[in-house]
mmCIF file of C-alpha atoms in Angstrom:
data_model
loop_
_atom_site.group_PDB
_atom_site.id
_atom_site.type_symbol
_atom_site.label_atom_id
_atom_site.label_comp_id
_atom_site.label_asym_id
_atom_site.label_seq_id
_atom_site.Cartn_x
_atom_site.Cartn_y
_atom_site.Cartn_z
ATOM 1 C CA PHE A 1 -4.964 25.357 -19.872
ATOM 2 C CA ALA A 2 -3.959 21.793 -19.117
ATOM 3 C CA VAL A 3 -1.359 20.837 -16.540
ATOM 4 C CA LEU A 4 0.859 18.116 -17.916
ATOM 5 C CA GLY A 5 3.213 16.060 -15.771
ATOM 6 C CA CYS A 6 5.221 12.908 -16.155
ATOM 7 C CA GLY A 7 6.412 10.290 -13.723
ATOM 8 C CA THR A 8 9.747 8.606 -13.124
ATOM 9 C CA LEU A 9 10.461 5.205 -11.627
ATOM 10 C CA ALA A 10 13.857 5.297 -9.907
ATOM 11 C CA VAL A 11 15.449 1.938 -9.084
ATOM 12 C CA LEU A 12 18.105 2.351 -6.392
ATOM 13 C CA GLU A 13 20.823 0.049 -5.124
ATOM 14 C CA GLN A 14 22.749 0.113 -1.857
ATOM 15 C CA ASN A 15 26.461 -0.698 -2.026
ATOM 16 C CA GLU A 16 29.729 0.433 -0.453
ATOM 17 C CA ALA A 17 29.356 3.888 -2.004
ATOM 18 C CA GLY A 18 25.932 4.361 -0.440
ATOM 19 C CA ILE A 19 22.602 4.470 -2.258
ATOM 20 C CA VAL A 20 23.081 4.861 -6.009
ATOM 21 C CA LEU A 21 20.719 5.053 -8.968
ATOM 22 C CA LEU A 22 20.683 1.724 -10.784
ATOM 23 C CA ARG A 23 18.186 2.625 -13.493
ATOM 24 C CA SER A 24 15.338 5.040 -14.127
ATOM 25 C CA PHE A 25 12.265 4.803 -16.338
ATOM 26 C CA ASP A 26 9.939 7.588 -17.471
ATOM 27 C CA TRP A 27 6.176 7.454 -17.891
ATOM 28 C CA ASN A 28 3.891 10.091 -19.389
ATOM 29 C CA ASP A 29 1.844 10.555 -16.203
ATOM 30 C CA GLY A 30 2.498 10.657 -12.456
ATOM 31 C CA LEU A 31 3.351 7.336 -10.795
ATOM 32 C CA PHE A 32 1.519 6.787 -7.498
ATOM 33 C CA ASP A 33 2.628 3.360 -6.235
ATOM 34 C CA VAL A 34 5.081 0.546 -6.940
ATOM 35 C CA THR A 35 5.347 -3.139 -6.017
ATOM 36 C CA TRP A 36 8.137 -5.645 -6.559
ATOM 37 C CA SER A 37 7.538 -9.031 -8.148
ATOM 38 C CA GLU A 38 7.587 -11.891 -5.663
ATOM 39 C CA ASN A 39 9.090 -14.335 -8.195
ATOM 40 C CA ASN A 40 11.502 -12.240 -10.278
ATOM 41 C CA GLU A 41 13.948 -9.825 -8.635
ATOM 42 C CA HIS A 42 14.128 -7.656 -11.774
ATOM 43 C CA VAL A 43 10.403 -7.101 -12.311
ATOM 44 C CA LEU A 44 8.176 -4.486 -10.722
ATOM 45 C CA ILE A 45 4.804 -2.878 -11.411
ATOM 46 C CA THR A 46 3.798 0.765 -11.082
ATOM 47 C CA CYS A 47 0.414 2.448 -11.358
ATOM 48 C CA SER A 48 -0.273 5.918 -12.630
ATOM 49 C CA GLY A 49 -2.517 8.931 -13.021
ATOM 50 C CA ASP A 50 -3.758 7.796 -16.421
ATOM 51 C CA GLY A 51 -5.369 4.712 -14.839
ATOM 52 C CA SER A 52 -2.790 2.264 -16.194
ATOM 53 C CA LEU A 53 -0.412 -0.272 -14.647
ATOM 54 C CA GLN A 54 3.107 -0.646 -16.072
ATOM 55 C CA VAL A 55 5.331 -3.736 -15.847
ATOM 56 C CA TRP A 56 9.066 -2.927 -15.818
ATOM 57 C CA ASP A 57 12.217 -5.055 -15.960
ATOM 58 C CA THR A 58 15.312 -3.524 -14.346
ATOM 59 C CA ALA A 59 17.498 -5.796 -16.487
ATOM 60 C CA LYS A 60 16.228 -4.027 -19.613
ATOM 61 C CA ALA A 61 17.119 -0.430 -20.401
ATOM 62 C CA LYS A 62 13.823 0.397 -22.053
ATOM 63 C CA GLY A 63 10.303 -0.279 -20.961
ATOM 64 C CA PRO A 64 7.699 -0.964 -19.964
ATOM 65 C CA LEU A 65 7.293 -4.655 -20.788
ATOM 66 C CA GLN A 66 3.517 -4.367 -20.607
ATOM 67 C CA VAL A 67 0.853 -1.757 -19.923
ATOM 68 C CA TYR A 68 -2.564 -2.624 -18.515
ATOM 69 C CA LYS A 69 -5.109 0.123 -19.146
ATOM 70 C CA GLU A 70 -8.510 -0.696 -17.680
ATOM 71 C CA HIS A 71 -9.115 1.682 -14.772
ATOM 72 C CA THR A 72 -11.036 4.739 -15.934
ATOM 73 C CA LEU A 73 -9.474 7.131 -13.398
ATOM 74 C CA GLU A 74 -6.168 7.381 -11.498
ATOM 75 C CA ALA A 75 -4.730 4.032 -10.395
ATOM 76 C CA TYR A 76 -3.513 4.831 -6.898
ATOM 77 C CA SER A 77 -2.446 1.526 -5.348
ATOM 78 C CA VAL A 78 -0.798 -1.684 -6.532
ATOM 79 C CA ASP A 79 0.366 -4.718 -4.530
ATOM 80 C CA TRP A 80 1.868 -8.114 -5.449
ATOM 81 C CA SER A 81 0.649 -11.108 -3.436
ATOM 82 C CA GLN A 82 3.216 -12.604 -1.045
ATOM 83 C CA THR A 83 1.489 -15.920 -0.318
ATOM 84 C CA ARG A 84 2.971 -19.003 -1.917
ATOM 85 C CA GLY A 85 1.397 -20.621 -4.925
ATOM 86 C CA GLU A 86 -0.176 -17.540 -6.506
ATOM 87 C CA GLN A 87 1.155 -14.774 -8.725
ATOM 88 C CA LEU A 88 -1.548 -12.156 -8.355
ATOM 89 C CA VAL A 89 -1.517 -8.368 -8.330
ATOM 90 C CA VAL A 90 -4.298 -6.132 -7.003
ATOM 91 C CA SER A 91 -4.802 -2.493 -7.978
ATOM 92 C CA GLY A 92 -7.070 0.180 -6.503
ATOM 93 C CA SER A 93 -8.342 3.227 -8.322
ATOM 94 C CA TRP A 94 -10.146 6.528 -7.998
ATOM 95 C CA ASP A 95 -12.822 4.890 -10.207
ATOM 96 C CA GLN A 96 -13.942 3.143 -6.954
ATOM 97 C CA THR A 97 -12.939 -0.336 -8.188
ATOM 98 C CA ALA A 98 -10.187 -2.797 -7.346
ATOM 99 C CA LYS A 99 -8.884 -5.077 -10.084
ATOM 100 C CA LEU A 100 -7.162 -8.450 -9.928
ATOM 101 C CA TRP A 101 -4.320 -9.196 -12.337
ATOM 102 C CA ASP A 102 -2.095 -12.110 -13.290
ATOM 103 C CA PRO A 103 1.024 -10.511 -14.846
ATOM 104 C CA ALA A 104 1.165 -13.394 -17.338
ATOM 105 C CA VAL A 105 -2.325 -12.473 -18.633
ATOM 106 C CA GLY A 106 -2.891 -9.358 -20.719
ATOM 107 C CA LYS A 107 -6.130 -8.278 -19.040
ATOM 108 C CA SER A 108 -7.636 -8.167 -15.565
ATOM 109 C CA LEU A 109 -9.069 -11.383 -14.120
ATOM 110 C CA CYS A 110 -11.775 -9.716 -12.054
ATOM 111 C CA THR A 111 -13.139 -6.318 -10.962
ATOM 112 C CA PHE A 112 -14.300 -5.696 -7.388
ATOM 113 C CA LYS A 113 -17.057 -3.121 -6.905
ATOM 114 C CA GLY A 114 -18.670 -1.903 -3.702
ATOM 115 C CA HIS A 115 -16.740 1.118 -2.482
ATOM 116 C CA GLU A 116 -18.621 4.401 -2.720
ATOM 117 C CA GLY A 117 -15.499 6.553 -2.814
ATOM 118 C CA VAL A 118 -11.949 6.690 -4.126
ATOM 119 C CA ILE A 119 -9.834 3.604 -3.291
ATOM 120 C CA TYR A 120 -6.515 4.777 -1.858
ATOM 121 C CA SER A 121 -4.962 1.500 -0.704
ATOM 122 C CA THR A 122 -5.155 -2.190 -1.659
ATOM 123 C CA ILE A 123 -3.027 -4.630 0.335
ATOM 124 C CA TRP A 124 -2.820 -8.441 0.170
ATOM 125 C CA SER A 125 -3.050 -10.528 3.313
ATOM 126 C CA PRO A 126 0.384 -12.076 3.974
ATOM 127 C CA HIS A 127 -1.350 -15.100 5.510
ATOM 128 C CA ILE A 128 -4.583 -15.919 3.661
ATOM 129 C CA PRO A 129 -4.273 -16.781 -0.051
ATOM 130 C CA GLY A 130 -6.563 -14.745 -2.285
ATOM 131 C CA CYS A 131 -7.546 -12.260 0.422
ATOM 132 C CA PHE A 132 -6.907 -8.505 0.256
ATOM 133 C CA ALA A 133 -7.994 -5.344 2.050
ATOM 134 C CA SER A 134 -8.936 -1.979 0.581
ATOM 135 C CA ALA A 135 -9.188 1.457 2.189
ATOM 136 C CA SER A 136 -11.314 4.212 0.730
ATOM 137 C CA GLY A 137 -12.550 7.756 0.835
ATOM 138 C CA ASP A 138 -15.953 6.306 1.744
ATOM 139 C CA GLN A 139 -14.560 5.892 5.305
ATOM 140 C CA THR A 140 -14.578 2.073 5.155
ATOM 141 C CA LEU A 141 -11.997 -0.691 5.278
ATOM 142 C CA ARG A 142 -13.152 -3.685 3.223
ATOM 143 C CA ILE A 143 -11.949 -7.284 3.074
ATOM 144 C CA TRP A 144 -12.267 -9.225 -0.192
ATOM 145 C CA ASP A 145 -11.803 -12.834 -1.316
ATOM 146 C CA VAL A 146 -10.785 -13.309 -4.965
ATOM 147 C CA LYS A 147 -12.804 -16.528 -5.105
ATOM 148 C CA ALA A 148 -16.028 -14.727 -4.173
ATOM 149 C CA PRO A 149 -17.612 -11.893 -6.173
ATOM 150 C CA GLY A 150 -18.834 -9.651 -3.342
ATOM 151 C CA VAL A 151 -17.186 -7.943 -0.407
ATOM 152 C CA LYS A 152 -16.450 -10.245 2.519
ATOM 153 C CA LEU A 153 -16.440 -7.649 5.303
ATOM 154 C CA VAL A 154 -17.135 -3.902 5.582
ATOM 155 C CA ILE A 155 -15.608 -2.028 8.527
ATOM 156 C CA PRO A 156 -16.694 1.606 9.096
ATOM 157 C CA ALA A 157 -13.219 2.337 10.418
ATOM 158 C CA HIS A 158 -13.083 6.165 10.581
ATOM 159 C CA GLN A 159 -15.338 9.167 10.221
ATOM 160 C CA ALA A 160 -12.947 10.477 7.595
ATOM 161 C CA GLU A 161 -11.284 9.367 4.374
ATOM 162 C CA ILE A 162 -8.966 6.370 4.913
ATOM 163 C CA LEU A 163 -5.740 6.800 2.942
ATOM 164 C CA SER A 164 -3.807 3.694 4.001
ATOM 165 C CA CYS A 165 -4.101 0.221 5.488
ATOM 166 C CA ASP A 166 -1.786 -2.708 6.223
ATOM 167 C CA TRP A 167 -1.922 -6.263 7.570
ATOM 168 C CA CYS A 168 -0.006 -7.410 10.615
ATOM 169 C CA LYS A 169 2.685 -9.906 9.578
ATOM 170 C CA TYR A 170 2.136 -11.982 12.752
ATOM 171 C CA ASP A 171 -1.656 -12.029 13.143
ATOM 172 C CA GLU A 172 -3.924 -12.850 10.209
ATOM 173 C CA ASN A 173 -6.880 -11.098 11.875
ATOM 174 C CA LEU A 174 -5.178 -7.768 12.605
ATOM 175 C CA LEU A 175 -5.073 -4.740 10.307
ATOM 176 C CA VAL A 176 -4.253 -1.071 10.779
ATOM 177 C CA THR A 177 -5.817 1.948 9.068
ATOM 178 C CA GLY A 178 -4.574 5.523 8.756
ATOM 179 C CA ALA A 179 -6.910 8.380 7.917
ATOM 180 C CA VAL A 180 -7.468 12.072 7.304
ATOM 181 C CA ASP A 181 -8.601 12.382 10.958
ATOM 182 C CA CYS A 182 -4.888 12.021 11.948
ATOM 183 C CA SER A 183 -5.497 8.698 13.741
ATOM 184 C CA LEU A 184 -4.246 5.137 13.308
ATOM 185 C CA LYS A 185 -6.658 2.363 14.288
ATOM 186 C CA GLY A 186 -6.119 -1.375 14.712
ATOM 187 C CA TRP A 187 -8.889 -3.782 13.723
ATOM 188 C CA ASP A 188 -9.476 -7.420 14.692
ATOM 189 C CA LEU A 189 -11.530 -9.076 11.945
ATOM 190 C CA ARG A 190 -13.223 -11.323 14.530
ATOM 191 C CA ASN A 191 -14.738 -8.333 16.331
ATOM 192 C CA ILE A 192 -15.027 -5.093 14.369
ATOM 193 C CA ARG A 193 -17.295 -3.139 16.728
ATOM 194 C CA GLN A 194 -14.372 -1.381 18.432
ATOM 195 C CA PRO A 195 -10.760 -0.846 17.345
ATOM 196 C CA VAL A 196 -8.091 -2.875 19.155
ATOM 197 C CA PHE A 197 -5.979 0.267 19.467
ATOM 198 C CA VAL A 198 -6.087 3.946 18.521
ATOM 199 C CA LEU A 199 -2.814 5.848 18.015
ATOM 200 C CA LEU A 200 -2.882 9.647 18.157
ATOM 201 C CA GLY A 201 -0.068 12.112 17.556
ATOM 202 C CA HIS A 202 -0.014 13.098 13.891
ATOM 203 C CA THR A 203 -1.337 16.610 13.244
ATOM 204 C CA TYR A 204 -2.369 16.158 9.603
ATOM 205 C CA ALA A 205 -3.709 13.308 7.453
ATOM 206 C CA ILE A 206 -1.818 10.001 7.621
ATOM 207 C CA ARG A 207 -0.721 9.015 4.157
ATOM 208 C CA ARG A 208 0.908 5.585 4.699
ATOM 209 C CA VAL A 209 1.117 3.026 7.485
ATOM 210 C CA LYS A 210 3.169 -0.193 7.573
ATOM 211 C CA PHE A 211 3.564 -2.998 10.102
ATOM 212 C CA SER A 212 7.075 -4.172 10.938
ATOM 213 C CA PRO A 213 8.193 -7.476 9.372
ATOM 214 C CA PHE A 214 10.183 -8.234 12.545
ATOM 215 C CA HIS A 215 8.002 -7.139 15.469
ATOM 216 C CA ALA A 216 4.337 -8.072 15.908
ATOM 217 C CA THR A 217 3.318 -4.829 17.649
ATOM 218 C CA LEU A 218 5.588 -2.313 15.874
ATOM 219 C CA LEU A 219 4.443 -0.078 13.036
ATOM 220 C CA ALA A 220 5.473 3.066 11.185
ATOM 221 C CA SER A 221 3.406 5.885 9.715
ATOM 222 C CA CYS A 222 3.985 9.018 7.687
ATOM 223 C CA SER A 223 1.851 12.078 7.239
ATOM 224 C CA TYR A 224 1.168 15.417 5.628
ATOM 225 C CA ASP A 225 2.574 16.858 8.871
ATOM 226 C CA PHE A 226 6.063 16.124 7.366
ATOM 227 C CA THR A 227 6.852 13.480 10.033
ATOM 228 C CA VAL A 228 7.506 9.744 10.170
ATOM 229 C CA ARG A 229 6.438 8.135 13.444
ATOM 230 C CA PHE A 230 7.208 4.765 14.988
ATOM 231 C CA TRP A 231 4.732 3.091 17.341
ATOM 232 C CA ASP A 232 4.435 0.043 19.573
ATOM 233 C CA PHE A 233 0.737 -0.426 20.270
ATOM 234 C CA SER A 234 1.435 -2.872 23.127
ATOM 235 C CA LYS A 235 3.032 -0.137 25.271
ATOM 236 C CA PRO A 236 1.222 2.340 27.586
ATOM 237 C CA ASN A 237 2.972 5.164 25.704
ATOM 238 C CA PRO A 238 2.901 3.761 22.174
ATOM 239 C CA LEU A 239 4.729 6.576 20.328
ATOM 240 C CA LEU A 240 8.376 5.449 20.215
ATOM 241 C CA GLU A 241 9.911 8.109 17.988
ATOM 242 C CA THR A 242 9.050 11.041 15.723
ATOM 243 C CA VAL A 243 11.394 11.712 12.801
ATOM 244 C CA GLU A 244 11.255 15.229 11.348
ATOM 245 C CA HIS A 245 13.814 15.017 8.534
ATOM 246 C CA HIS A 246 11.392 15.883 5.713
ATOM 247 C CA THR A 247 10.489 19.438 4.743
ATOM 248 C CA GLU A 248 7.428 18.518 2.683
ATOM 249 C CA PHE A 249 4.470 16.114 2.730
ATOM 250 C CA THR A 250 5.647 12.590 3.587
ATOM 251 C CA CYS A 251 3.699 10.335 1.241
ATOM 252 C CA GLY A 252 5.212 6.855 1.470
ATOM 253 C CA LEU A 253 7.390 4.549 3.516
ATOM 254 C CA ASP A 254 8.225 0.878 3.916
ATOM 255 C CA LEU A 255 10.287 -1.281 6.264
ATOM 256 C CA SER A 256 13.116 -3.434 4.937
ATOM 257 C CA LEU A 257 12.539 -7.179 4.914
ATOM 258 C CA HIS A 258 16.295 -7.784 5.150
ATOM 259 C CA ASN A 259 17.660 -5.135 7.502
ATOM 260 C CA ARG A 260 15.818 -4.786 10.817
ATOM 261 C CA GLY A 261 16.794 -1.153 11.295
ATOM 262 C CA GLN A 262 16.189 0.147 7.789
ATOM 263 C CA VAL A 263 13.112 2.136 6.762
#
């Protein structure tokens, strides 16, 4: 027996009536991650269980515009660079590779090898052009430079699979990781021997962590424990709030760039 599933990309809009469905697109496999274009408000890219990336245009009823099929296993992470002067996308896969893409080019520009486990998260630095981080089941956080072939830095961040990572928006040397060991850890790239902070409170694996775009020391995390938690790592008691609205695994979250209070 084979288990077949399909994925849906739902594009939502907030207006006076609340949050409404603007458009939806179907794909023939599960969709694991999504990233908006940084130069076209209608374009976004998803990645899926069949190892492919899909480029969609919300202004067009049908899609996708393009499909990139190079990963040999599930493509689990995709992120569009936010630094000026480059239009680059990075993807991470269960095939243990990260790939660099220019959406205007029909094939990948480069493949990054080095991880010895599934790559769960690939995130661009918001400060340093051509620099991204990857988090893996091999228990390491790695820093890469697209202009150099090998890994720039390997951080043995947890003694467990790392499912998520993010860059601080206010400090180019600071990243956070979230792992199956239920902990969040902050890392200063100038000294990786000890974490800058460790945040404990989740009771199951942490699936996604994001720094605030408005506060240098604020971050949010979500977990298989069904909760979303807000933290301020500068405070003696860093856990600010625990939100228990979900009744199932909480797999993703992000913080609005436009509305300070919206998650």
